[in-house]
Amino acid sequence: NKKKVKNVIINEGVTSIGDYAFDGCSNLTNITIPEGVTSIGRGAFSYCSSLTSIIIPEGVTSIGEFAFNFCDSLTSITIPKGVTSIGDGAFQGCRSLTSITIPEGVTSIGDGAFNGCSSLTNISVSENSKYYLSDNGVLYTKNKTELIRYPEGKKETEYIIPNSVTSIGESAF
């Protein structure tokens, strides 16, 4: 029964975590993902509501759509520098997540990747990124023409969008 699993250790040799592999494991608090894993599938950890932190190994290049969807207790996550894509809604509903750093290699961030992250106050981006930048914790494309995400947890009551912005991404606010 998936709901009873609290701790998962994945042995060496596994190269991908499949779609919905741990979906609904609501008692899962700890998981070790070994080196050698290169992708985390769609919804792989969706609704793992007791998961508090996860370290993704350096070899991972993609985080699938809704991979950590509604991981309510997730307070920290380390995205390794090898990641190039973050899927739609990848961290949607991670209400306890306060900050996240986008590594320099990320070339695509899906729509609503951080929707419902009500404690998120800061989205940082590696200064070496060729695709994205962060201005006071707000996520933009590198040329600052698109506002991608305004963190939900920011306390400001007013935000002035810079003149350089020509489009506002889906679910940006």
XYZ file of C-alpha atoms in Angstrom:
173
model
C 0.000 0.000 0.000
C 1.597 3.259 -1.206
C 0.087 5.328 1.592
C 2.038 3.445 4.300
C 5.527 3.934 2.789
C 7.615 6.348 4.909
C 11.167 5.896 3.635
C 12.416 4.951 0.165
C 15.948 4.089 -0.871
C 16.504 3.688 -4.591
C 19.493 1.525 -5.421
C 22.258 2.398 -7.874
C 21.517 1.477 -11.482
C 18.178 3.266 -11.713
C 18.357 5.963 -14.406
C 14.878 7.451 -14.291
C 11.972 7.783 -11.911
C 8.869 7.059 -13.931
C 5.633 8.982 -14.248
C 3.593 8.872 -11.020
C 6.074 6.437 -9.406
C 5.417 7.697 -5.862
C 2.210 9.619 -6.517
C 0.034 9.702 -3.408
C 2.645 8.382 -0.965
C 1.304 10.746 1.669
C 3.393 9.294 4.532
C 6.703 9.413 2.635
C 9.073 11.647 4.610
C 12.458 10.699 3.176
C 13.765 9.558 -0.182
C 17.280 9.037 -1.452
C 17.738 9.413 -5.188
C 21.042 7.887 -6.327
C 23.593 9.286 -8.738
C 22.844 7.946 -12.202
C 19.225 9.095 -12.258
C 18.826 11.515 -15.175
C 15.098 12.262 -15.177
C 12.206 12.599 -12.784
C 8.932 11.804 -14.500
C 5.557 13.504 -14.615
C 3.889 13.498 -11.194
C 6.625 11.267 -9.756
C 6.199 12.645 -6.224
C 2.755 14.263 -6.526
C 0.840 14.453 -3.262
C 3.775 13.242 -1.145
C 2.449 15.599 1.499
C 4.866 14.530 4.288
C 8.059 14.911 2.230
C 10.082 17.728 3.847
C 13.198 17.917 1.676
C 14.787 16.233 -1.285
C 18.210 16.339 -2.858
C 18.222 15.692 -6.562
C 21.520 14.230 -7.838
C 23.747 16.161 -10.246
C 22.988 13.896 -13.215
C 19.305 14.820 -13.397
C 18.585 16.928 -16.487
C 14.789 17.134 -16.396
C 12.094 17.520 -13.767
C 8.764 16.445 -15.211
C 5.403 18.174 -15.181
C 3.820 18.163 -11.714
C 6.798 16.164 -10.369
C 6.439 17.587 -6.836
C 2.813 18.689 -7.163
C 1.255 19.396 -3.734
C 4.226 18.307 -1.648
C 2.803 20.471 1.152
C 5.639 19.895 3.655
C 8.528 20.402 1.235
C 10.571 23.237 2.751
C 13.708 22.910 0.662
C 14.793 21.443 -2.611
C 18.130 21.600 -4.347
C 17.958 21.722 -8.123
C 21.306 20.573 -9.508
C 23.145 22.527 -12.173
C 22.606 19.784 -14.775
C 18.859 20.397 -14.954
C 17.814 21.969 -18.260
C 14.033 21.751 -18.002
C 11.456 22.199 -15.262
C 8.000 21.031 -16.325
C 4.580 22.676 -16.049
C 3.430 22.798 -12.418
C 6.586 21.000 -11.245
C 6.391 22.513 -7.748
C 2.724 23.529 -7.781
C 1.133 23.608 -4.347
C 4.387 23.314 -2.393
C 3.004 25.598 0.310
C 6.011 25.338 2.667
C 8.703 26.091 0.075
C 10.206 29.517 0.900
C 12.873 29.928 -1.767
C 14.208 28.184 -4.828
C 17.285 28.662 -6.985
C 17.214 28.113 -10.736
C 20.604 26.820 -11.930
C 22.373 28.268 -14.962
C 21.629 25.364 -17.316
C 17.831 25.637 -17.183
C 16.535 26.523 -20.637
C 12.819 26.021 -20.016
C 10.454 26.518 -17.100
C 6.910 25.290 -17.621
C 3.733 27.243 -16.997
C 2.674 27.397 -13.377
C 5.854 25.712 -12.151
C 5.499 27.506 -8.804
C 1.701 27.971 -8.569
C 0.291 27.689 -5.072
C 3.676 28.071 -3.375
C 2.166 30.456 -0.850
C 5.325 30.734 1.303
C 7.654 31.350 -1.647
C 9.219 34.783 -1.209
C 12.255 34.486 -3.457
C 13.132 32.870 -6.761
C 16.881 33.087 -7.301
C 18.626 32.485 -10.599
C 22.279 31.688 -11.185
C 23.934 34.835 -12.493
C 25.469 32.713 -15.264
C 22.039 31.829 -16.690
C 21.602 32.753 -20.341
C 17.803 32.390 -20.203
C 16.502 33.754 -16.881
C 17.162 36.368 -14.232
C 15.804 37.296 -10.842
C 15.072 40.874 -9.851
C 14.291 41.203 -6.151
C 13.111 37.575 -6.136
C 10.849 37.949 -9.200
C 11.544 35.603 -12.121
C 12.011 37.070 -15.625
C 13.436 36.013 -18.962
C 17.053 37.118 -19.283
C 16.199 40.130 -21.451
C 13.485 41.063 -18.920
C 10.753 41.195 -21.558
C 8.622 38.528 -19.870
C 7.649 38.375 -16.226
C 7.433 34.640 -15.542
C 6.616 34.419 -11.837
C 5.992 36.785 -8.963
C 6.477 34.764 -5.741
C 3.173 34.349 -3.871
C 4.752 34.773 -0.453
C 6.050 38.293 -1.084
C 4.411 40.757 1.291
C 4.357 43.851 -0.938
C 0.925 45.314 -1.609
C 2.038 46.922 -4.872
C 4.401 45.848 -7.626
C 5.415 48.023 -10.548
C 6.168 46.003 -13.649
C 9.253 47.325 -15.464
C 8.810 49.067 -18.818
C 10.933 46.380 -20.513
C 8.186 43.776 -19.965
C 6.120 43.078 -23.074
C 4.407 39.897 -21.835
C 3.306 38.358 -18.573
C 3.580 34.608 -18.366
C 0.706 32.256 -17.708
C 0.046 32.041 -13.946
C 2.673 34.741 -13.274
C 0.589 36.080 -10.385
